[in-house]
mmCIF file of C-alpha atoms (C1' of nucleotides) in Angstrom:
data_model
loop_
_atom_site.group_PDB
_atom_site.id
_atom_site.type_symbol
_atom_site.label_atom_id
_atom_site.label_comp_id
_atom_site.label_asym_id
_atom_site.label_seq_id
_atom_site.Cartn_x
_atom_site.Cartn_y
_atom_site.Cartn_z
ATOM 1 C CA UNK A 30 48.300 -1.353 10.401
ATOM 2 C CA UNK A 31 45.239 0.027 11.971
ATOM 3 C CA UNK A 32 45.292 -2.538 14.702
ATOM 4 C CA UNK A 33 48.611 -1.314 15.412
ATOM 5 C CA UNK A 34 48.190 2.110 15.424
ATOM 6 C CA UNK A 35 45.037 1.763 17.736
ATOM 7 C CA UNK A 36 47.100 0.042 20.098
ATOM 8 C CA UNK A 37 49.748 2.994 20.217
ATOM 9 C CA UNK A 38 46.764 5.239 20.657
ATOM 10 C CA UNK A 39 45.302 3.299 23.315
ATOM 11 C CA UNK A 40 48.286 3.241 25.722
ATOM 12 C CA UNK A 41 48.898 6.874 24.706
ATOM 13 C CA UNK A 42 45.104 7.655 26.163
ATOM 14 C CA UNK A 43 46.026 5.076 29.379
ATOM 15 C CA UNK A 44 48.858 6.644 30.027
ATOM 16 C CA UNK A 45 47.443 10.066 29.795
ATOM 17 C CA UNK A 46 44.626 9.147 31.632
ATOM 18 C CA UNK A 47 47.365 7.553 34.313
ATOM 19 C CA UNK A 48 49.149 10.662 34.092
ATOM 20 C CA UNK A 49 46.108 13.133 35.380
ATOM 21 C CA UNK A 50 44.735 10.774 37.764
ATOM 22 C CA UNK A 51 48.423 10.831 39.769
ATOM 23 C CA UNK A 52 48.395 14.352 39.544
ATOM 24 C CA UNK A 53 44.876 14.668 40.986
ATOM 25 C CA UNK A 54 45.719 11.829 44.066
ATOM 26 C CA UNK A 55 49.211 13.877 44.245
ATOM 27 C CA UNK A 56 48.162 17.360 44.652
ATOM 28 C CA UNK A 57 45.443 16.470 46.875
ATOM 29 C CA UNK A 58 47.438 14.212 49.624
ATOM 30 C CA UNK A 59 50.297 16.920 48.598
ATOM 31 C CA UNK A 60 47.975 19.691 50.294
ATOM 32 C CA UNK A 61 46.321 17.362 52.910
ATOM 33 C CA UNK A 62 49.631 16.718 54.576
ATOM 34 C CA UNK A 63 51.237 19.553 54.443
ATOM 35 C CA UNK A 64 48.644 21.179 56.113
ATOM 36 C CA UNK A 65 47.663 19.092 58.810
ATOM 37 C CA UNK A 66 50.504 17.356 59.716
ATOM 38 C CA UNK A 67 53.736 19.273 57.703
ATOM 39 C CA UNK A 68 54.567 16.478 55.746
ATOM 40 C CA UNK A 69 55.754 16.780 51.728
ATOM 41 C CA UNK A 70 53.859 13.099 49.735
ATOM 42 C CA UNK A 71 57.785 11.756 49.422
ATOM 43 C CA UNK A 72 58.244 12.832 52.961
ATOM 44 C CA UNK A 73 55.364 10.678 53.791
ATOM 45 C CA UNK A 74 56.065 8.040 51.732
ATOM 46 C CA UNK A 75 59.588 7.522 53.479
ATOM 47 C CA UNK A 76 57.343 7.078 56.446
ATOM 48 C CA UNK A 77 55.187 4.445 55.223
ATOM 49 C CA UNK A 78 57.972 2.573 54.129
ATOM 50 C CA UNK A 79 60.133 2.565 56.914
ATOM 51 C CA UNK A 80 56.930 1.554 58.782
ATOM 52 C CA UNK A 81 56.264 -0.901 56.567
ATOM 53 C CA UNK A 82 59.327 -2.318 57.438
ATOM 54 C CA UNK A 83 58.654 -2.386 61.061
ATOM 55 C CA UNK A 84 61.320 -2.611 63.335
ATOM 56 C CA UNK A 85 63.849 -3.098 60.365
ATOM 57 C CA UNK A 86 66.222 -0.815 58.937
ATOM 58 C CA UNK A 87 66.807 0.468 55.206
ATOM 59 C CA UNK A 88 69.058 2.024 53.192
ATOM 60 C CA UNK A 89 69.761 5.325 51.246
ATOM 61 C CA UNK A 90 68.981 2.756 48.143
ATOM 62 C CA UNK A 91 66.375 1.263 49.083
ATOM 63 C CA UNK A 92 64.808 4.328 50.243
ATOM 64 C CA UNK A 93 65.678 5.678 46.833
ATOM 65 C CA UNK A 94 63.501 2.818 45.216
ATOM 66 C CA UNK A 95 60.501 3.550 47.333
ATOM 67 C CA UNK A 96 60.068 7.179 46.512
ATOM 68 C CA UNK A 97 61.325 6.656 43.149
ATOM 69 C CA UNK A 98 63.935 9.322 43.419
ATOM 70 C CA UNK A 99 67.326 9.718 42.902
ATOM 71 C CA UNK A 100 70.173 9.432 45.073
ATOM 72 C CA UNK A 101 71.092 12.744 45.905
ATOM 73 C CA UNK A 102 67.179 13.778 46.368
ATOM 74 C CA UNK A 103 67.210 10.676 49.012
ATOM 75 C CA UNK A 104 70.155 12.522 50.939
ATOM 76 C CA UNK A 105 68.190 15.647 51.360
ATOM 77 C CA UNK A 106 65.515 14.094 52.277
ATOM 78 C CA UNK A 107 66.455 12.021 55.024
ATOM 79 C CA UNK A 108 68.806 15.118 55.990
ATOM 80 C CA UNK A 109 65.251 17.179 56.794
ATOM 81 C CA UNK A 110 63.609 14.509 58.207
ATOM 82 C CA UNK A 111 66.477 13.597 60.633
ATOM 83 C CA UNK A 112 66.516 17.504 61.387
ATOM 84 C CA UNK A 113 63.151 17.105 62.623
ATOM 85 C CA UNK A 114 64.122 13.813 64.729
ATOM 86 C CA UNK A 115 61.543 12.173 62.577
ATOM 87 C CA UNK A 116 64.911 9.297 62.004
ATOM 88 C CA UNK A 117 68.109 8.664 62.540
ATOM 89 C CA UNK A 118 71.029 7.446 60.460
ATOM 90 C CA UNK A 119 72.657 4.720 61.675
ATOM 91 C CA UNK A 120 76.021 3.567 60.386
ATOM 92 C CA UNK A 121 76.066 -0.138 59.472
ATOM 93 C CA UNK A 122 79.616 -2.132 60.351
ATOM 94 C CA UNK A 123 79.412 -4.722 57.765
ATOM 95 C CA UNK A 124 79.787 -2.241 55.208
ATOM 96 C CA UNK A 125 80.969 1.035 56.240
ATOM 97 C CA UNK A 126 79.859 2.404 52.993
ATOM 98 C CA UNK A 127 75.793 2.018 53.776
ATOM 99 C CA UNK A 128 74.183 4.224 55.705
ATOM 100 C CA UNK A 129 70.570 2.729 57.599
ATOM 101 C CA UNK A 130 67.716 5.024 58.646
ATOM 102 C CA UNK A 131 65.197 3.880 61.041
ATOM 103 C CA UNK A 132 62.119 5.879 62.565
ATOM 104 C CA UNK A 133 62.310 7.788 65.822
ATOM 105 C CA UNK A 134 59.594 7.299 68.258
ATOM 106 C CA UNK A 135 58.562 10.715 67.227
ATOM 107 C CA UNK A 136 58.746 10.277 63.638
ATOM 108 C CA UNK A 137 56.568 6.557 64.080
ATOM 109 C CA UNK A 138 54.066 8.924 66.367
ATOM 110 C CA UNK A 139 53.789 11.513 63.375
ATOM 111 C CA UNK A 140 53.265 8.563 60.992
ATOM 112 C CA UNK A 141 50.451 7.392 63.083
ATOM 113 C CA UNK A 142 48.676 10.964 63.108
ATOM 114 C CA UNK A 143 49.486 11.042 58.812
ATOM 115 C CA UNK A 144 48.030 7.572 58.162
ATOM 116 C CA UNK A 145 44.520 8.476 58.789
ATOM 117 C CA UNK A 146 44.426 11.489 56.586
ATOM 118 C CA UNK A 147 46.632 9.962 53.810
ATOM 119 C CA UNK A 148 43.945 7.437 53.745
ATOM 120 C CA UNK A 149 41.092 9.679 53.946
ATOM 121 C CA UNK A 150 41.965 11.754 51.128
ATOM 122 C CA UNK A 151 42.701 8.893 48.905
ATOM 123 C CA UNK A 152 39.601 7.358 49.400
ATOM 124 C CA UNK A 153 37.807 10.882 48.928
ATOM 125 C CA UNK A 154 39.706 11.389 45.638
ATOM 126 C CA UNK A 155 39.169 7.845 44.122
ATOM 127 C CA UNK A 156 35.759 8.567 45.053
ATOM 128 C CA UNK A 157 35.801 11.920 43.387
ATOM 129 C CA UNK A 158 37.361 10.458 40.169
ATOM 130 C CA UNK A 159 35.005 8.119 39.646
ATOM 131 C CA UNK A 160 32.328 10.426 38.879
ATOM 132 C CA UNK A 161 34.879 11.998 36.071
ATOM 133 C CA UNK A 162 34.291 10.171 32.697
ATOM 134 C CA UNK A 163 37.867 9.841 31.881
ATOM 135 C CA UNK A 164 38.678 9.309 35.117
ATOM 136 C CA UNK A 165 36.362 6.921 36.302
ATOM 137 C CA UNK A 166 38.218 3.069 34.883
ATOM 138 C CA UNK A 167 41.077 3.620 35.929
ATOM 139 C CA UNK A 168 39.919 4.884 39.433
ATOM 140 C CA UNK A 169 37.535 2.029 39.563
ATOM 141 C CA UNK A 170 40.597 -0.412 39.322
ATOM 142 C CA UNK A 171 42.511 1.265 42.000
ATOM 143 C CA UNK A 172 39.386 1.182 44.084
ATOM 144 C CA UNK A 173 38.546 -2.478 43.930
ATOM 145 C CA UNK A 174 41.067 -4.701 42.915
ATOM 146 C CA UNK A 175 43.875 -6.147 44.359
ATOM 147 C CA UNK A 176 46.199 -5.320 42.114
ATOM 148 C CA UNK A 177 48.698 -7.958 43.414
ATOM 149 C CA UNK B 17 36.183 -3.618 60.558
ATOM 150 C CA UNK B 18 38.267 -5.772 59.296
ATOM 151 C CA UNK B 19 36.341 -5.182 55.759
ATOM 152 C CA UNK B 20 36.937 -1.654 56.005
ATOM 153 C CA UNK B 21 40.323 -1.577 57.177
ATOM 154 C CA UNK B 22 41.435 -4.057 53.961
ATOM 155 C CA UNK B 23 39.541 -1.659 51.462
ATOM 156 C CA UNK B 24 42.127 0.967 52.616
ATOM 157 C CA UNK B 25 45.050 -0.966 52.390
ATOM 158 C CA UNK B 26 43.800 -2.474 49.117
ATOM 159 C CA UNK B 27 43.535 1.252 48.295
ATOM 160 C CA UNK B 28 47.019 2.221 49.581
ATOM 161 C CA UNK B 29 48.513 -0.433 47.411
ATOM 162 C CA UNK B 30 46.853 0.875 44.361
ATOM 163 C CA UNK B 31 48.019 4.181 44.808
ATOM 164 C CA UNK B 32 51.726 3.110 45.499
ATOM 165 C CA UNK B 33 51.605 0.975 42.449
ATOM 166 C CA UNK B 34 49.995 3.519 40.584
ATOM 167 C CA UNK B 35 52.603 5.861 41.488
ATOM 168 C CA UNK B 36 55.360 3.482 41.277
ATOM 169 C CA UNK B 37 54.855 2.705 37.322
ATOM 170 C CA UNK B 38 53.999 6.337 36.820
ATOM 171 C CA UNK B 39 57.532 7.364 38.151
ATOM 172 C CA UNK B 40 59.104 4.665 35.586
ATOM 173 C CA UNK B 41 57.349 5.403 32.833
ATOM 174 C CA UNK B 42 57.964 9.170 33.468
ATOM 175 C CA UNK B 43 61.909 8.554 33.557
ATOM 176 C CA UNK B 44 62.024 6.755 30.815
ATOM 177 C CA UNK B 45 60.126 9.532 28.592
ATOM 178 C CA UNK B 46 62.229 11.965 30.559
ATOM 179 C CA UNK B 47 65.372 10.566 29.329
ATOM 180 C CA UNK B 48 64.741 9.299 25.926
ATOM 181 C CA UNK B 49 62.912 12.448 25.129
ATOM 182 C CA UNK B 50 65.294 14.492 25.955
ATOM 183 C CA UNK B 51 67.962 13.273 24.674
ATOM 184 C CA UNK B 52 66.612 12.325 21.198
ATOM 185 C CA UNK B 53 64.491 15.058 20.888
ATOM 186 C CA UNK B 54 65.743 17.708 23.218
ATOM 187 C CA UNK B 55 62.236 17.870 24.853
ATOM 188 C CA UNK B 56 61.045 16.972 28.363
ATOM 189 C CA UNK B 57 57.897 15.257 29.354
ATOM 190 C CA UNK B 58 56.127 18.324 29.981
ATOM 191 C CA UNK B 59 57.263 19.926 26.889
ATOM 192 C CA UNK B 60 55.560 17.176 24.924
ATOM 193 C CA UNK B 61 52.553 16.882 26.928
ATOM 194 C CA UNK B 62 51.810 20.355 25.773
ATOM 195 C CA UNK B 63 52.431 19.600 21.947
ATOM 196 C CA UNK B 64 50.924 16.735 21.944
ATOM 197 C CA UNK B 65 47.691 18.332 23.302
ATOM 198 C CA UNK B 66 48.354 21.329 21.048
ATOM 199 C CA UNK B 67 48.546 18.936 18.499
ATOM 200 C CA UNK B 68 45.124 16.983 19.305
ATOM 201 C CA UNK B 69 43.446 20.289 19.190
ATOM 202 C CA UNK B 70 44.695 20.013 15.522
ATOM 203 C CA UNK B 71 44.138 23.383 14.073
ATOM 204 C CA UNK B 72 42.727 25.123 16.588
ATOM 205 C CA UNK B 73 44.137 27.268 19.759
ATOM 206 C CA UNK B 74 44.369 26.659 23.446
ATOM 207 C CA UNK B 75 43.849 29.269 26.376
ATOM 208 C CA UNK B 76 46.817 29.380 29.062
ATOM 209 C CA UNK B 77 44.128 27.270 31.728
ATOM 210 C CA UNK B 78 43.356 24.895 29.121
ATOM 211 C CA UNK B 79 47.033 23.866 28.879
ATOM 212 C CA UNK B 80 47.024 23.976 32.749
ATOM 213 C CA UNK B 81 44.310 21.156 33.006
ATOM 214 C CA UNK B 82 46.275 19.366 30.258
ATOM 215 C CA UNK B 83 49.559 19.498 31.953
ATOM 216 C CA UNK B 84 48.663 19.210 35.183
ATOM 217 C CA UNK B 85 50.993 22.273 36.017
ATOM 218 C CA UNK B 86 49.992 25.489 37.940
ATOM 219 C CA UNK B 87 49.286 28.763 36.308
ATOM 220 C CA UNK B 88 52.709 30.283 36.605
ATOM 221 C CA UNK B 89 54.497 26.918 35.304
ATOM 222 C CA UNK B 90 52.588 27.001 31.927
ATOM 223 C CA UNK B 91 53.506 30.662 31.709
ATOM 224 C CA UNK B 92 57.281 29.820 31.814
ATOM 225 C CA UNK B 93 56.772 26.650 29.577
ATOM 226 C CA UNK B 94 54.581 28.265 27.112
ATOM 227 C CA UNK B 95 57.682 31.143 27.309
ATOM 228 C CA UNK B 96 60.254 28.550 26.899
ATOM 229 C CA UNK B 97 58.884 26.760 23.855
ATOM 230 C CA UNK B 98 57.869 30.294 22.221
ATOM 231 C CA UNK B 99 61.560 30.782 22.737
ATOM 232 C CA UNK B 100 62.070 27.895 20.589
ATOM 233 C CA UNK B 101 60.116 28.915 17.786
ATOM 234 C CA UNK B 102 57.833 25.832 18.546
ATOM 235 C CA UNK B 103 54.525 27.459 19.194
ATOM 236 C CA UNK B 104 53.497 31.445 19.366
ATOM 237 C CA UNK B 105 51.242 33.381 21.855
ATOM 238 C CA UNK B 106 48.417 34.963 19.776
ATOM 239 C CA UNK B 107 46.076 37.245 21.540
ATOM 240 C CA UNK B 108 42.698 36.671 21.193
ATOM 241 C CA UNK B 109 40.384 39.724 20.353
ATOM 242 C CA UNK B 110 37.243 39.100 21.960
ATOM 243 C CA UNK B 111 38.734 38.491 25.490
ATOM 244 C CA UNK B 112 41.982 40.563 25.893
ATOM 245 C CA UNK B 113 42.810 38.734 29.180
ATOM 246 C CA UNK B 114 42.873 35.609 27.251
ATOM 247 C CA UNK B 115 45.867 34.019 24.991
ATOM 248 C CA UNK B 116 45.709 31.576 22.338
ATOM 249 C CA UNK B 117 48.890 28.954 21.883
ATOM 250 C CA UNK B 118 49.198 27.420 18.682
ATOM 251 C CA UNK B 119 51.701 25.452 16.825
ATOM 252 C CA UNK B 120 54.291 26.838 14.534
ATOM 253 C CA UNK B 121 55.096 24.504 11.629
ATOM 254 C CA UNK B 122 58.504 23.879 13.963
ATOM 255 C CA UNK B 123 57.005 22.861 16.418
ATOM 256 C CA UNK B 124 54.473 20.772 14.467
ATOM 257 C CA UNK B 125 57.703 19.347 12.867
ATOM 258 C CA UNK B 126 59.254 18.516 16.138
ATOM 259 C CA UNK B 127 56.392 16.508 17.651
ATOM 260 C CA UNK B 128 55.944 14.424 14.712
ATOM 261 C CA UNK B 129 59.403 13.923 15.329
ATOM 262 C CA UNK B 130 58.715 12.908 18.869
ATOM 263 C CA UNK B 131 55.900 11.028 18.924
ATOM 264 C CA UNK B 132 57.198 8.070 17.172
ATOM 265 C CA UNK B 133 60.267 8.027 20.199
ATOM 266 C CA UNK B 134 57.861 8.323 23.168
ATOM 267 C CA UNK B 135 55.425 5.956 21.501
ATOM 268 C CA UNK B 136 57.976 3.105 21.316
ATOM 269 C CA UNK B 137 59.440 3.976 24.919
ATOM 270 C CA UNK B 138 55.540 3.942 26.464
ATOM 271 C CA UNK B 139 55.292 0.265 24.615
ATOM 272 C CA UNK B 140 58.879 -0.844 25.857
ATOM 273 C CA UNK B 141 57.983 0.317 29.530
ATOM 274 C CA UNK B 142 55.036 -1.532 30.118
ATOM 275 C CA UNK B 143 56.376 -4.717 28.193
ATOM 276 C CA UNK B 144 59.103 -4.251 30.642
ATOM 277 C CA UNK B 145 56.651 -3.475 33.648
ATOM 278 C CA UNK B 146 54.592 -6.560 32.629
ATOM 279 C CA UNK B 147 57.406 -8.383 34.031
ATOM 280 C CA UNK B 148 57.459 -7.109 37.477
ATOM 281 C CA UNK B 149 54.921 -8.588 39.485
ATOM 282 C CA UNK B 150 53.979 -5.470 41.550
ATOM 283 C CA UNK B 151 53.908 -3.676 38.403
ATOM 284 C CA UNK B 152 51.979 -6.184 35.592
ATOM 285 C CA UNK B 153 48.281 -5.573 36.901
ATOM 286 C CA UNK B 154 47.949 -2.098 36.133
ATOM 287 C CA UNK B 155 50.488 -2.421 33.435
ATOM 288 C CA UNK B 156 48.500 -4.901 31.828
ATOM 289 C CA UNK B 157 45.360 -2.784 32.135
ATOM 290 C CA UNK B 158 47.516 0.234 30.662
ATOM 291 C CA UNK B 159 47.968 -1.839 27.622
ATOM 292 C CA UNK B 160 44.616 -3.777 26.857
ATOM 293 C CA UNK B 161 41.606 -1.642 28.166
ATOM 294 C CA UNK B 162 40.284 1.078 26.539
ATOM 295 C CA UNK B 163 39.862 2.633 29.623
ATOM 296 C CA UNK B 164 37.280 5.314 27.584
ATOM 297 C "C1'" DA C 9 100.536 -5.665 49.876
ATOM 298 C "C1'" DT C 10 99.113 -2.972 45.469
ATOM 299 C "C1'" DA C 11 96.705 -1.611 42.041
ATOM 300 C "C1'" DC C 12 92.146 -1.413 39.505
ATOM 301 C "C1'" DT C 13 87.389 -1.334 39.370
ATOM 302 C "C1'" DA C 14 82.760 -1.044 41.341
ATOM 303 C "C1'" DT C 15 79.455 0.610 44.646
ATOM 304 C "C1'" DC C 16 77.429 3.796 48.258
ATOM 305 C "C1'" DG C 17 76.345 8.068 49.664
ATOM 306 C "C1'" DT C 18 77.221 13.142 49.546
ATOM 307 C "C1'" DT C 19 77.920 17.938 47.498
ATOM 308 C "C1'" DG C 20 77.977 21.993 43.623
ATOM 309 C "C1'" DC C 21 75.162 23.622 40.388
ATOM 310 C "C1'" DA C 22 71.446 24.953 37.340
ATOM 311 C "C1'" DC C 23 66.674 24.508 36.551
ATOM 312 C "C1'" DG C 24 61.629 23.882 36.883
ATOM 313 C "C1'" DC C 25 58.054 24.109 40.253
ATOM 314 C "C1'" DG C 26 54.201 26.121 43.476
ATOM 315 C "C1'" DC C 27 52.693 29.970 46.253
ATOM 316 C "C1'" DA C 28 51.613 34.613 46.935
ATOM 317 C "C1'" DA C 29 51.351 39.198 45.192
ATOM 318 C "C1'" DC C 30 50.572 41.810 41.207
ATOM 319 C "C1'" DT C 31 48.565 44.010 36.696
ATOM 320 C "C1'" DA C 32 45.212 44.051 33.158
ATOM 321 C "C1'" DA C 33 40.797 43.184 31.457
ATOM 322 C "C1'" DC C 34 35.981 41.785 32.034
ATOM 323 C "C1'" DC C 35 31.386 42.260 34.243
ATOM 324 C "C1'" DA C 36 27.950 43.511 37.170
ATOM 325 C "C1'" DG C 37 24.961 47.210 39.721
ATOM 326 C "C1'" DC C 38 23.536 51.713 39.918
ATOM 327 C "C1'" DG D 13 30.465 56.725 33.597
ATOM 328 C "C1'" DC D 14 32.252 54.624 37.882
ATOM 329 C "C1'" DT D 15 32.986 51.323 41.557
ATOM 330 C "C1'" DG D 16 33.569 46.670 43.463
ATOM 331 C "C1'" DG D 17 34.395 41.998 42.554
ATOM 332 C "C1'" DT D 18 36.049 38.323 39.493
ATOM 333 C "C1'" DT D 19 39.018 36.074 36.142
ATOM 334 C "C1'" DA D 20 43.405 35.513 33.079
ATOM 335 C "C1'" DG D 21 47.940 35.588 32.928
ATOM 336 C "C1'" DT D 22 52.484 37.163 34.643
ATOM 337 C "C1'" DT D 23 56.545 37.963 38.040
ATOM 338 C "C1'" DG D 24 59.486 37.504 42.786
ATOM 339 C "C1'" DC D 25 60.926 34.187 45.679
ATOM 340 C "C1'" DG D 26 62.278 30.016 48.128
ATOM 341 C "C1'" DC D 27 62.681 25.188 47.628
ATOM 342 C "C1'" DG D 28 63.194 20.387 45.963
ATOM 343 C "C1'" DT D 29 65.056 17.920 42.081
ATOM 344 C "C1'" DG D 30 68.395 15.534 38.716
ATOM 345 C "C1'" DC D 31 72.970 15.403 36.834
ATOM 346 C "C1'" DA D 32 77.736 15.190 37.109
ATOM 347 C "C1'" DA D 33 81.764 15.107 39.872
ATOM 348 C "C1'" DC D 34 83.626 13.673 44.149
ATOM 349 C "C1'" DG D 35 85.526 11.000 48.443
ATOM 350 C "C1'" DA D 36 85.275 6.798 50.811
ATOM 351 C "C1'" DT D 37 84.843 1.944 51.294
ATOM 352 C "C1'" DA D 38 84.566 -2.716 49.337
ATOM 353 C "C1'" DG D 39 85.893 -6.435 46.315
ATOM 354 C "C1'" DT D 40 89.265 -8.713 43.066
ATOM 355 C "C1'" DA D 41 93.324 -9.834 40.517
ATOM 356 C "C1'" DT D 42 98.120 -10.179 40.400
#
DNA sequence: ATACTATCGTTGCACGCGCAACTAACCAGC
DNA sequence: GCTGGTTAGTTGCGCGTGCAACGATAGTAT
């Protein structure tokens, strides 16, 4: 019973203590790349997935999967990036119902400018969260392991 | 170099898996919430720190911090579950800029309602997210470290 | 071929969010 | 007292999101 009930509370705090430490790494990259380079954390994350994928298409799906959001979000998405030329969409033959998306040379160029300040504010914010208390395991985790 | 340039990828991995399990363990509190309780993550988040606090009141900044949510988004939320009979805004007499939140016995009703739901969901998630192999280090961290 | 069902992506709609501008209240200094 | 600066909370506004409904294509059974 109390062995139970300390487990609940102890992925209640974990998760809480997940909870603020996206929000912190969020808002932060959120501001840092909107600023400098006038790109939204999904936005970027698109990006870095496409890139990730280099040379290889995706689609809407898959996309969907990466930023964790949901279909019709994807749609808009990729509709403002391709309005910046940041992508394309590329119809697929086999199935005529899939749509692909690859990276413009323009859009890989603005990746290449993001990357560096992406990273740099991550590692400033881990850094940061390790000196708060409540902070500080989780970030430590993130910071050091592999994690795969 | 090569040191440094694998601590930032090691990095960037962290923070897409952190982000990755906090999306599905957000949508699944989203949804079961919701619909068994009528309440959305946010919505409990604020209870359930209302409801740590036990007895005592909260300024509008505090439930900021503990939401994660800007100024004007606890104002609406705060308005919305006052709407709901669920909490009331009491003004506080020694700093008339200030306002207390504190739980009605509704809305003290209503999260003991909830908490059992979006306890069992948290524990189902990360069972779940054990399984995924991107997912089970952190998850398994979530669930077995005090992380306090 | 013809239906029937499933899957992929897109649109209408309402809603919650952050930002900037605002009001009200506190707190100096003089 | 009054003035300037700061802090707490609230509103106007535009925007991104999820949900539900939709059209279009694919797959399958008969």
């Amino acid at each position: 019973m109390g062995i139970a009930d300390d487990a609940v509370e102890i992925r209640a705090r974990g998760w809480r203590t997940l909870a603020s430490l996206h929000g912190l790494i969020d808002a932060a990259l959120e501001k840092d790349l909107t600023t400098e380079v006038g790109l939204s954390v999904v936005e970027y994350t698109l990006l870095d997935a496409l890139n990730r994928q280099d040379g290889w298409h995706m689609r809407m799906a898959q996309l969907a999967r990466a930023t964790a959001l949901s279909p019709s979000a994807t749609t808009r998405l990729v509709t403002r990036l391709e309005d910046r030329n940041l992508l394309s969409r590329v119809l697929c033959a086999d199935d005529r119902r899939g749509i692909y998306t690859e990276l413009t040379p323009l859009g890989h160029e603005l990746y290449q400018k993001a990357k560096p300040i992406h990273d740099a504010t991550l590692e400033r914010i881990l850094k940061q969260a390790e000196e708060q208390p409540e902070l500080a395991p989780l970030a430590r985790i993130l910071h050091e392991f592999s994690l795969a």
